[in-house]
Amino acid sequence: MARVVQKFGGSSLRDLSYIRRAAQIVARRWHSGDDVLVVVSAMGDRTDLLSSLALTAYKHSDDENAESDVLLSIGEQESASLMALSLQSLGLSARSFMGWQIPIETIGVHGKARVKRIGTSMLVDTLDHRGIAVCAGFQGLMVRGDRISTLGRGGSDTSAVLLAASIDAQLCEIFTDVEGVYTSDPRLVASARKLSSINYEEMLEIASLGGRVLETRAAAAAMRYKIPLHIRSTFSSNEGTEVGEGIMEERAVTALTHSESDAKIAVLGLDNQPGIASKIFGQLASNGISVDMIVQGMTQDEGKAHIAFTVLKTDISRACAALESIRESTPYQELRCDDNVIKLSLIGAGMNSSAGVAARMFTTLAEKGINIQIIATSEIKISVLISADYLELALRSLHGVFDLSNAVEDLKQ
Ligand code: ADP
Ligand code: ASP
Ligand code: MG
């Protein structure tokens, strides 16, 4: 007998018939003798609807408003209740728990609160009496104890992994609308192949570089607390992808991801003096804007330099305003912004020990006439920024060249 967390995403809970199907999966697990804690997202695209309603009511894009969280958290209350009712109708003892009841205590700002502590006594008591605890994902309670908070979009994954850690679960199953983690987004690359197992580091890179099958903070939490994950489909009983520690040989290239969240800013014609980069990036940092990929180079013009970098699309107007405001003290000739870009990344835990991955990636893109605007690397990934017009061509070509669809299947140790 084990303690298991089962998380169902919005795409698995579109309407009541979907919720009933998910309840049957939970019931099967419970009947096998395991204790089950369920985490639910909101039904379908409910959170999108609530979010646009908040925007219409308030007329500003202010995700950090506490009242928006009150509204956004409704979605998970609805699905938790319907899941508990569906489980009861199968003859099981189940009750729902909202973030404030558990409580899942959070700190930070509304709209992207961080979990500080999770109270486990009611949950453990429910499980110990063979009841099923159905927890609303995505929501918590600010530590001051007076306001509902939400964890940021996709946050139910984080709720699930942290709840699994807090109750010492042996497994956290993430049920979604694809059969697991693929070598690339299966909706865009038809030859994408399901990976039967990957390690935490790769999962974290895949998540943070755009593979939205698992939220980035959830991948980081799973790695930190060593929670074994099984990412699998709600709609088939096939085995999905196991995420854990050292459960496979390290491949040079495991996956190819893309992210559409970035925008490029180029600051052209700066005086090429020591301290220029520190002024530009210092100004962005003091405005709370994170920068990802960076390239600095000389212009044809003697003594001039340019710096190009990426920020989140959602930060682009604030970033440009921040840079306009220092133009007198840090003169430059031109500021260019481009949000028609995507970031493509090759990820593989064995990349640092295999030569030539970068060269093959760049050659493949060059042969297709695709210009690389910025490059960034780490031990286990290479990312390039290219025009969004080439997304599908680049994904398919690279997927083919690295033979991701035919890679030797994972070798479990
Ligand atoms: P949920 O509603 O279950 O939270 P999401 O829509 O957040 O589901 O995540 C699942 C989606 O992630 C899939 O439908 C798929 O299109 C997308 N995805 C992107 N990259 C990958 C990948 N490498 N492997 C699997 N799915 C991916
Ligand atoms: N319902 C929330 C969202 O759509 C949380 C989640 O699905 O994980 O972002
Ligand atoms: Mg999701």
GROMACS .gro file of C-alpha atoms and ligand atoms in nm:
model
  450
    1MET     CA    1   0.000   0.000   0.000
    2ALA     CA    2   0.133   0.342  -0.095
    3ARG     CA    3   0.034   0.703  -0.072
    4VAL     CA    4  -0.026   0.842  -0.417
    5VAL     CA    5  -0.111   1.190  -0.546
    6GLN     CA    6  -0.312   1.201  -0.870
    7LYS     CA    7  -0.338   1.538  -1.046
    8PHE     CA    8  -0.582   1.605  -1.329
    9GLY     CA    9  -0.529   1.903  -1.561
   10GLY     CA   10  -0.805   2.121  -1.705
   11SER     CA   11  -0.794   1.939  -2.038
   12SER     CA   12  -0.885   1.618  -1.850
   13LEU     CA   13  -1.179   1.783  -1.675
   14ARG     CA   14  -1.362   1.958  -1.959
   15ASP     CA   15  -1.711   1.869  -1.841
   16LEU     CA   16  -1.885   1.641  -1.595
   17SER     CA   17  -1.841   1.332  -1.814
   18TYR     CA   18  -1.465   1.393  -1.815
   19ILE     CA   19  -1.464   1.440  -1.438
   20ARG     CA   20  -1.648   1.109  -1.398
   21ARG     CA   21  -1.390   0.936  -1.615
   22ALA     CA   22  -1.112   1.083  -1.398
   23ALA     CA   23  -1.299   0.972  -1.084
   24GLN     CA   24  -1.291   0.616  -1.216
   25ILE     CA   25  -0.913   0.634  -1.248
   26VAL     CA   26  -0.896   0.749  -0.885
   27ALA     CA   27  -1.133   0.473  -0.776
   28ARG     CA   28  -0.922   0.206  -0.947
   29ARG     CA   29  -0.611   0.326  -0.765
   30TRP     CA   30  -0.796   0.336  -0.432
   31HIS     CA   31  -0.937  -0.016  -0.482
   32SER     CA   32  -0.584  -0.143  -0.547
   33GLY     CA   33  -0.517  -0.057  -0.183
   34ASP     CA   34  -0.337   0.277  -0.215
   35ASP     CA   35  -0.434   0.594  -0.029
   36VAL     CA   36  -0.514   0.867  -0.278
   37LEU     CA   37  -0.494   1.244  -0.264
   38VAL     CA   38  -0.639   1.406  -0.576
   39VAL     CA   39  -0.541   1.751  -0.705
   40VAL     CA   40  -0.764   1.916  -0.962
   41SER     CA   41  -0.723   2.210  -1.201
   42ALA     CA   42  -1.021   2.413  -1.316
   43MET     CA   43  -1.246   2.260  -1.583
   44GLY     CA   44  -1.130   2.318  -1.943
   45ASP     CA   45  -1.044   2.680  -2.006
   46ARG     CA   46  -1.237   2.812  -1.706
   47THR     CA   47  -0.934   3.000  -1.571
   48ASP     CA   48  -0.892   3.186  -1.902
   49LEU     CA   49  -1.257   3.294  -1.887
   50LEU     CA   50  -1.229   3.408  -1.526
   51SER     CA   51  -0.911   3.594  -1.604
   52SER     CA   52  -1.066   3.786  -1.893
   53LEU     CA   53  -1.370   3.863  -1.676
   54ALA     CA   54  -1.139   4.018  -1.415
   55LEU     CA   55  -0.972   4.219  -1.690
   56THR     CA   56  -1.306   4.345  -1.820
   57ALA     CA   57  -1.420   4.443  -1.471
   58TYR     CA   58  -1.103   4.623  -1.371
   59LYS     CA   59  -0.989   4.743  -1.716
   60HIS     CA   60  -0.621   4.705  -1.624
   61SER     CA   61  -0.399   4.407  -1.658
   62ASP     CA   62  -0.325   4.364  -1.289
   63ASP     CA   63  -0.257   4.002  -1.204
   64GLU     CA   64  -0.131   4.105  -0.864
   65ASN     CA   65  -0.467   4.235  -0.745
   66ALA     CA   66  -0.595   4.022  -0.454
   67GLU     CA   67  -0.950   4.040  -0.591
   68SER     CA   68  -0.839   3.871  -0.915
   69ASP     CA   69  -0.721   3.575  -0.709
   70VAL     CA   70  -1.059   3.551  -0.538
   71LEU     CA   71  -1.215   3.515  -0.882
   72LEU     CA   72  -0.948   3.290  -1.041
   73SER     CA   73  -0.962   3.041  -0.755
   74ILE     CA   74  -1.332   2.973  -0.821
   75GLY     CA   75  -1.246   2.732  -1.104
   76GLU     CA   76  -1.071   2.482  -0.881
   77GLN     CA   77  -1.344   2.504  -0.615
   78GLU     CA   78  -1.596   2.397  -0.878
   79SER     CA   79  -1.392   2.104  -1.006
   80ALA     CA   80  -1.290   1.984  -0.658
   81SER     CA   81  -1.652   1.970  -0.553
   82LEU     CA   82  -1.758   1.788  -0.871
   83MET     CA   83  -1.472   1.540  -0.833
   84ALA     CA   84  -1.565   1.469  -0.468
   85LEU     CA   85  -1.932   1.425  -0.564
   86SER     CA   86  -1.837   1.192  -0.852
   87LEU     CA   87  -1.622   0.982  -0.619
   88GLN     CA   88  -1.905   0.966  -0.364
   89SER     CA   89  -2.140   0.848  -0.635
   90LEU     CA   90  -1.898   0.558  -0.692
   91GLY     CA   91  -1.949   0.466  -0.327
   92LEU     CA   92  -1.622   0.613  -0.200
   93SER     CA   93  -1.566   0.845   0.091
   94ALA     CA   94  -1.429   1.170  -0.049
   95ARG     CA   95  -1.417   1.533   0.058
   96SER     CA   96  -1.287   1.848  -0.102
   97PHE     CA   97  -1.026   2.082   0.048
   98MET     CA   98  -0.970   2.440  -0.062
   99GLY     CA   99  -0.627   2.599  -0.028
  100TRP     CA  100  -0.737   2.800   0.277
  101GLN     CA  101  -0.873   2.493   0.454
  102ILE     CA  102  -0.561   2.278   0.424
  103PRO     CA  103  -0.402   2.542   0.458
  104ILE     CA  104  -0.150   2.592   0.177
  105GLU     CA  105   0.024   2.900   0.315
  106THR     CA  106   0.180   3.130   0.059
  107ILE     CA  107   0.405   3.434   0.047
  108GLY     CA  108   0.495   3.683  -0.226
  109VAL     CA  109   0.253   3.855  -0.457
  110HIS     CA  110  -0.098   3.771  -0.567
  111GLY     CA  111  -0.119   3.596  -0.902
  112LYS     CA  112   0.217   3.424  -0.854
  113ALA     CA  113   0.233   3.341  -0.485
  114ARG     CA  114   0.494   3.097  -0.355
  115VAL     CA  115   0.417   2.815  -0.114
  116LYS     CA  116   0.573   2.851   0.229
  117ARG     CA  117   0.411   2.572   0.426
  118ILE     CA  118   0.140   2.311   0.391
  119GLY     CA  119  -0.069   2.191   0.684
  120THR     CA  120  -0.105   1.816   0.658
  121SER     CA  121  -0.309   1.705   0.959
  122MET     CA  122  -0.655   1.706   0.797
  123LEU     CA  123  -0.523   1.548   0.478
  124VAL     CA  124  -0.335   1.272   0.657
  125ASP     CA  125  -0.634   1.209   0.883
  126THR     CA  126  -0.858   1.170   0.578
  127LEU     CA  127  -0.616   0.931   0.408
  128ASP     CA  128  -0.558   0.729   0.726
  129HIS     CA  129  -0.933   0.667   0.742
  130ARG     CA  130  -0.926   0.548   0.380
  131GLY     CA  131  -1.098   0.864   0.262
  132ILE     CA  132  -0.999   1.039  -0.058
  133ALA     CA  133  -0.879   1.398  -0.015
  134VAL     CA  134  -0.966   1.611  -0.318
  135CYS     CA  135  -0.755   1.928  -0.313
  136ALA     CA  136  -0.816   2.237  -0.522
  137GLY     CA  137  -0.493   2.303  -0.712
  138PHE     CA  138  -0.348   2.645  -0.797
  139GLN     CA  139  -0.474   2.819  -0.482
  140GLY     CA  140  -0.345   2.899  -0.135
  141LEU     CA  141  -0.383   3.141   0.151
  142MET     CA  142  -0.151   3.436   0.214
  143VAL     CA  143   0.034   3.379   0.543
  144ARG     CA  144  -0.138   3.678   0.699
  145GLY     CA  145  -0.436   3.445   0.677
  146ASP     CA  146  -0.686   3.683   0.530
  147ARG     CA  147  -0.664   3.651   0.151
  148ILE     CA  148  -0.691   3.375  -0.106
  149SER     CA  149  -0.389   3.355  -0.335
  150THR     CA  150  -0.307   3.178  -0.662
  151LEU     CA  151   0.024   3.028  -0.768
  152GLY     CA  152   0.047   3.145  -1.130
  153ARG     CA  153  -0.082   2.983  -1.449
  154GLY     CA  154  -0.034   2.609  -1.462
  155GLY     CA  155   0.010   2.617  -1.083
  156SER     CA  156  -0.190   2.301  -1.009
  157ASP     CA  157   0.115   2.098  -1.108
  158THR     CA  158   0.309   2.278  -0.835
  159SER     CA  159   0.027   2.218  -0.585
  160ALA     CA  160   0.036   1.846  -0.668
  161VAL     CA  161   0.410   1.802  -0.629
  162LEU     CA  162   0.427   2.006  -0.308
  163LEU     CA  163   0.129   1.823  -0.159
  164ALA     CA  164   0.301   1.495  -0.251
  165ALA     CA  165   0.615   1.613  -0.070
  166SER     CA  166   0.421   1.727   0.235
  167ILE     CA  167   0.238   1.395   0.288
  168ASP     CA  168   0.546   1.184   0.195
  169ALA     CA  169   0.373   1.032  -0.106
  170GLN     CA  170   0.563   0.759  -0.289
  171LEU     CA  171   0.436   0.873  -0.629
  172CYS     CA  172   0.278   1.174  -0.797
  173GLU     CA  173   0.083   1.097  -1.115
  174ILE     CA  174   0.019   1.389  -1.351
  175PHE     CA  175  -0.278   1.308  -1.576
  176THR     CA  176  -0.302   1.518  -1.891
  177ASP     CA  177  -0.420   1.510  -2.253
  178VAL     CA  178  -0.105   1.355  -2.403
  179GLU     CA  179   0.055   1.022  -2.311
  180GLY     CA  180   0.361   1.168  -2.144
  181VAL     CA  181   0.664   1.384  -2.216
  182TYR     CA  182   0.758   1.371  -2.583
  183THR     CA  183   1.076   1.452  -2.770
  184SER     CA  184   0.893   1.763  -2.893
  185ASP     CA  185   0.539   1.902  -2.869
  186PRO     CA  186   0.334   1.617  -3.024
  187ARG     CA  187   0.076   1.867  -3.147
  188LEU     CA  188   0.335   2.035  -3.370
  189VAL     CA  189   0.577   1.755  -3.457
  190ALA     CA  190   0.398   1.445  -3.582
  191SER     CA  191   0.705   1.223  -3.542
  192ALA     CA  192   0.758   1.322  -3.177
  193ARG     CA  193   0.822   1.017  -2.962
  194LYS     CA  194   0.710   0.951  -2.607
  195LEU     CA  195   1.000   0.923  -2.362
  196SER     CA  196   0.949   0.641  -2.116
  197SER     CA  197   1.180   0.796  -1.858
  198ILE     CA  198   1.376   1.116  -1.807
  199ASN     CA  199   1.567   1.261  -1.517
  200TYR     CA  200   1.472   1.563  -1.307
  201GLU     CA  201   1.727   1.796  -1.468
  202GLU     CA  202   1.594   1.725  -1.817
  203MET     CA  203   1.234   1.764  -1.702
  204LEU     CA  204   1.323   2.099  -1.550
  205GLU     CA  205   1.487   2.221  -1.872
  206ILE     CA  206   1.199   2.093  -2.088
  207ALA     CA  207   0.947   2.268  -1.862
  208SER     CA  208   1.135   2.595  -1.837
  209LEU     CA  209   1.211   2.609  -2.209
  210GLY     CA  210   0.850   2.586  -2.318
  211GLY     CA  211   0.731   2.223  -2.288
  212ARG     CA  212   0.419   2.309  -2.097
  213VAL     CA  213   0.328   1.948  -2.013
  214LEU     CA  214   0.460   2.021  -1.661
  215GLU     CA  215   0.489   2.360  -1.499
  216THR     CA  216   0.849   2.471  -1.428
  217ARG     CA  217   0.807   2.520  -1.054
  218ALA     CA  218   0.656   2.172  -1.027
  219ALA     CA  219   0.960   2.024  -1.204
  220ALA     CA  220   1.191   2.212  -0.967
  221ALA     CA  221   0.994   2.097  -0.662
  222ALA     CA  222   0.997   1.734  -0.780
  223MET     CA  223   1.375   1.751  -0.815
  224ARG     CA  224   1.421   1.920  -0.480
  225TYR     CA  225   1.202   1.681  -0.282
  226LYS     CA  226   1.285   1.375  -0.498
  227ILE     CA  227   0.923   1.298  -0.575
  228PRO     CA  228   0.891   1.031  -0.846
  229LEU     CA  229   0.652   1.158  -1.115
  230HIS     CA  230   0.454   0.964  -1.371
  231ILE     CA  231   0.320   1.192  -1.644
  232ARG     CA  232   0.049   1.009  -1.835
  233SER     CA  233  -0.279   1.031  -2.020
  234THR     CA  234  -0.626   1.046  -1.868
  235PHE     CA  235  -0.759   0.893  -2.187
  236SER     CA  236  -0.551   0.576  -2.220
  237SER     CA  237  -0.403   0.327  -1.979
  238ASN     CA  238  -0.066   0.324  -2.158
  239GLU     CA  239   0.242   0.385  -1.951
  240GLY     CA  240   0.351   0.749  -1.964
  241THR     CA  241   0.684   0.908  -1.876
  242GLU     CA  242   0.858   0.844  -1.547
  243VAL     CA  243   1.055   1.134  -1.410
  244GLY     CA  244   1.312   1.051  -1.145
  245GLU     CA  245   1.675   1.030  -1.052
  246GLY     CA  246   1.928   0.857  -1.275
  247ILE     CA  247   1.672   0.622  -1.423
  248MET     CA  248   1.822   0.626  -1.766
  249GLU     CA  249   2.148   0.656  -1.951
  250GLU     CA  250   2.224   1.009  -2.044
  251ARG     CA  251   2.142   1.089  -2.403
  252ALA     CA  252   2.312   1.370  -2.593
  253VAL     CA  253   1.977   1.508  -2.708
  254THR     CA  254   1.656   1.408  -2.534
  255ALA     CA  255   1.408   1.671  -2.641
  256LEU     CA  256   1.347   1.977  -2.855
  257THR     CA  257   1.127   2.248  -2.707
  258HIS     CA  258   0.999   2.584  -2.820
  259SER     CA  259   0.882   2.885  -2.626
  260GLU     CA  260   0.670   3.168  -2.759
  261SER     CA  261   0.694   3.377  -2.442
  262ASP     CA  262   1.003   3.576  -2.532
  263ALA     CA  263   1.056   3.906  -2.712
  264LYS     CA  264   1.383   4.055  -2.835
  265ILE     CA  265   1.512   4.403  -2.757
  266ALA     CA  266   1.817   4.542  -2.937
  267VAL     CA  267   1.994   4.853  -2.810
  268LEU     CA  268   2.199   4.981  -3.103
  269GLY     CA  269   2.483   5.231  -3.121
  270LEU     CA  270   2.591   5.243  -2.758
  271ASP     CA  271   2.925   5.401  -2.671
  272ASN     CA  272   3.159   5.108  -2.638
  273GLN     CA  273   3.286   5.173  -2.286
  274PRO     CA  274   3.332   4.961  -1.975
  275GLY     CA  275   3.012   4.951  -1.770
  276ILE     CA  276   2.763   4.978  -2.057
  277ALA     CA  277   2.613   4.633  -2.000
  278SER     CA  278   2.590   4.696  -1.628
  279LYS     CA  279   2.394   5.018  -1.688
  280ILE     CA  280   2.148   4.853  -1.927
  281PHE     CA  281   2.090   4.539  -1.723
  282GLY     CA  282   2.105   4.726  -1.391
  283GLN     CA  283   1.822   4.951  -1.509
  284LEU     CA  284   1.613   4.649  -1.614
  285ALA     CA  285   1.683   4.466  -1.287
  286SER     CA  286   1.583   4.765  -1.078
  287ASN     CA  287   1.251   4.761  -1.262
  288GLY     CA  288   1.203   4.392  -1.178
  289ILE     CA  289   1.252   4.278  -1.540
  290SER     CA  290   1.438   3.950  -1.592
  291VAL     CA  291   1.658   3.905  -1.895
  292ASP     CA  292   1.727   3.567  -2.051
  293MET     CA  293   1.943   3.538  -2.366
  294ILE     CA  294   2.206   3.807  -2.429
  295VAL     CA  295   2.443   3.896  -2.710
  296GLN     CA  296   2.683   4.191  -2.726
  297GLY     CA  297   2.878   4.294  -3.033
  298MET     CA  298   3.058   4.573  -3.213
  299THR     CA  299   2.895   4.775  -3.490
  300GLN     CA  300   3.071   4.877  -3.811
  301ASP     CA  301   3.094   5.221  -3.658
  302GLU     CA  302   3.421   5.260  -3.469
  303GLY     CA  303   3.366   5.269  -3.096
  304LYS     CA  304   3.000   5.170  -3.102
  305ALA     CA  305   2.849   4.857  -2.955
  306HIS     CA  306   2.511   4.692  -2.960
  307ILE     CA  307   2.343   4.468  -2.707
  308ALA     CA  308   2.049   4.241  -2.785
  309PHE     CA  309   1.863   4.033  -2.530
  310THR     CA  310   1.529   3.870  -2.458
  311VAL     CA  311   1.267   3.951  -2.196
  312LEU     CA  312   0.923   3.803  -2.145
  313LYS     CA  313   0.669   3.936  -2.398
  314THR     CA  314   0.461   4.053  -2.105
  315ASP     CA  315   0.750   4.276  -1.989
  316ILE     CA  316   0.840   4.433  -2.322
  317SER     CA  317   0.669   4.770  -2.289
  318ARG     CA  318   0.798   4.819  -1.934
  319ALA     CA  319   1.148   4.723  -2.049
  320CYS     CA  320   1.142   4.971  -2.337
  321ALA     CA  321   1.012   5.249  -2.111
  322ALA     CA  322   1.287   5.176  -1.858
  323LEU     CA  323   1.554   5.201  -2.129
  324GLU     CA  324   1.405   5.518  -2.282
  325SER     CA  325   1.431   5.679  -1.939
  326ILE     CA  326   1.812   5.635  -1.922
  327ARG     CA  327   1.881   5.747  -2.278
  328GLU     CA  328   2.034   6.076  -2.164
  329SER     CA  329   2.279   5.922  -1.919
  330THR     CA  330   2.343   5.613  -2.135
  331PRO     CA  331   2.313   5.735  -2.494
  332TYR     CA  332   2.228   5.496  -2.775
  333GLN     CA  333   2.118   5.544  -3.135
  334GLU     CA  334   1.819   5.315  -3.156
  335LEU     CA  335   1.599   5.081  -2.955
  336ARG     CA  336   1.439   4.797  -3.151
  337CYS     CA  337   1.175   4.560  -3.015
  338ASP     CA  338   1.061   4.241  -3.186
  339ASP     CA  339   0.804   4.004  -3.044
  340ASN     CA  340   0.781   3.784  -3.354
  341VAL     CA  341   1.050   3.549  -3.222
  342ILE     CA  342   1.062   3.202  -3.071
  343LYS     CA  343   1.322   3.025  -2.865
  344LEU     CA  344   1.412   2.671  -2.973
  345SER     CA  345   1.609   2.451  -2.734
  346LEU     CA  346   1.779   2.116  -2.761
  347ILE     CA  347   1.800   1.946  -2.422
  348GLY     CA  348   2.000   1.641  -2.315
  349ALA     CA  349   2.171   1.539  -1.992
  350GLY     CA  350   2.459   1.392  -2.195
  351MET     CA  351   2.508   1.701  -2.410
  352ASN     CA  352   2.817   1.828  -2.229
  353SER     CA  353   3.001   1.507  -2.314
  354SER     CA  354   2.911   1.491  -2.682
  355ALA     CA  355   3.084   1.721  -2.922
  356GLY     CA  356   2.916   1.870  -3.223
  357VAL     CA  357   2.555   1.909  -3.111
  358ALA     CA  358   2.569   2.288  -3.146
  359ALA     CA  359   2.739   2.270  -3.485
  360ARG     CA  360   2.475   2.031  -3.620
  361MET     CA  361   2.197   2.248  -3.487
  362PHE     CA  362   2.337   2.564  -3.647
  363THR     CA  363   2.413   2.390  -3.979
  364THR     CA  364   2.062   2.248  -4.000
  365LEU     CA  365   1.907   2.590  -3.946
  366ALA     CA  366   2.146   2.753  -4.193
  367GLU     CA  367   2.060   2.497  -4.461
  368LYS     CA  368   1.695   2.594  -4.424
  369GLY     CA  369   1.785   2.963  -4.452
  370ILE     CA  370   1.688   3.031  -4.091
  371ASN     CA  371   1.884   3.310  -3.927
  372ILE     CA  372   1.992   3.265  -3.566
  373GLN     CA  373   1.950   3.590  -3.373
  374ILE     CA  374   2.082   3.493  -3.028
  375ILE     CA  375   2.238   3.178  -2.883
  376ALA     CA  376   2.248   3.065  -2.520
  377THR     CA  377   2.393   2.745  -2.377
  378SER     CA  378   2.419   2.559  -2.048
  379GLU     CA  379   2.564   2.217  -1.964
  380ILE     CA  380   2.252   2.039  -2.081
  381LYS     CA  381   2.087   2.269  -2.334
  382ILE     CA  382   2.145   2.487  -2.638
  383SER     CA  383   1.886   2.755  -2.714
  384VAL     CA  384   1.856   2.973  -3.024
  385LEU     CA  385   1.628   3.265  -3.094
  386ILE     CA  386   1.480   3.270  -3.445
  387SER     CA  387   1.195   3.438  -3.629
  388ALA     CA  388   0.856   3.291  -3.531
  389ASP     CA  389   0.779   3.254  -3.904
  390TYR     CA  390   1.005   2.947  -3.912
  391LEU     CA  391   0.872   2.766  -3.604
  392GLU     CA  392   0.737   2.452  -3.771
  393LEU     CA  393   1.011   2.423  -4.033
  394ALA     CA  394   1.281   2.453  -3.766
  395LEU     CA  395   1.113   2.208  -3.528
  396ARG     CA  396   1.066   1.943  -3.797
  397SER     CA  397   1.414   1.978  -3.944
  398LEU     CA  398   1.591   1.960  -3.609
  399HIS     CA  399   1.372   1.674  -3.487
  400GLY     CA  400   1.469   1.481  -3.800
  401VAL     CA  401   1.840   1.561  -3.795
  402PHE     CA  402   1.880   1.457  -3.434
  403ASP     CA  403   1.679   1.146  -3.510
  404LEU     CA  404   1.468   1.202  -3.201
  405SER     CA  405   1.185   0.986  -3.329
  406ASN     CA  406   1.413   0.684  -3.366
  407ALA     CA  407   1.641   0.722  -3.068
  408VAL     CA  408   1.723   0.397  -2.893
  409GLU     CA  409   1.455   0.357  -2.626
  410ASP     CA  410   1.545   0.450  -2.274
  411LEU     CA  411   1.774   0.212  -2.096
  412LYS     CA  412   1.651   0.164  -1.745
  413GLN     CA  413   1.924   0.071  -1.503
  414ADP     P1  414  -0.317   2.017  -1.855
  414ADP     O1  415  -0.450   2.073  -1.891
  414ADP     O2  416  -0.325   1.869  -1.828
  414ADP     O3  417  -0.245   2.092  -1.749
  414ADP     P2  418  -0.139   2.137  -2.054
  414ADP     O4  419  -0.210   2.191  -2.172
  414ADP     O5  420  -0.092   2.232  -1.951
  414ADP     O6  421  -0.231   2.022  -1.990
  414ADP     O7  422  -0.011   2.050  -2.101
  414ADP     C1  423  -0.025   1.948  -2.195
  414ADP     C2  424   0.017   1.998  -2.333
  414ADP     O8  425   0.158   2.025  -2.333
  414ADP     C3  426  -0.001   1.898  -2.444
  414ADP     O9  427  -0.132   1.901  -2.497
  414ADP     C4  428   0.106   1.937  -2.545
  414ADP    O10  429   0.053   2.007  -2.656
  414ADP     C5  430   0.197   2.033  -2.469
  414ADP     N1  431   0.341   2.001  -2.481
  414ADP     C6  432   0.438   2.088  -2.516
  414ADP     N2  433   0.557   2.028  -2.522
  414ADP     C7  434   0.538   1.897  -2.490
  414ADP     C8  435   0.624   1.783  -2.479
  414ADP     N3  436   0.757   1.792  -2.501
  414ADP     N4  437   0.567   1.663  -2.446
  414ADP     C9  438   0.434   1.653  -2.423
  414ADP     N5  439   0.348   1.758  -2.432
  414ADP    C10  440   0.398   1.878  -2.465
  415ASP     N1  441  -0.641   2.642  -1.367
  415ASP     C1  442  -0.511   2.705  -1.357
  415ASP     C2  443  -0.464   2.752  -1.494
  415ASP     O1  444  -0.534   2.733  -1.592
  415ASP     C3  445  -0.410   2.616  -1.293
  415ASP     C4  446  -0.373   2.494  -1.372
  415ASP     O2  447  -0.442   2.457  -1.466
  415ASP     O3  448  -0.274   2.429  -1.339
  415ASP     O4  449  -0.359   2.810  -1.503
  416MG      MG  450  -0.089   2.235  -1.734
   0.00000   0.00000   0.00000
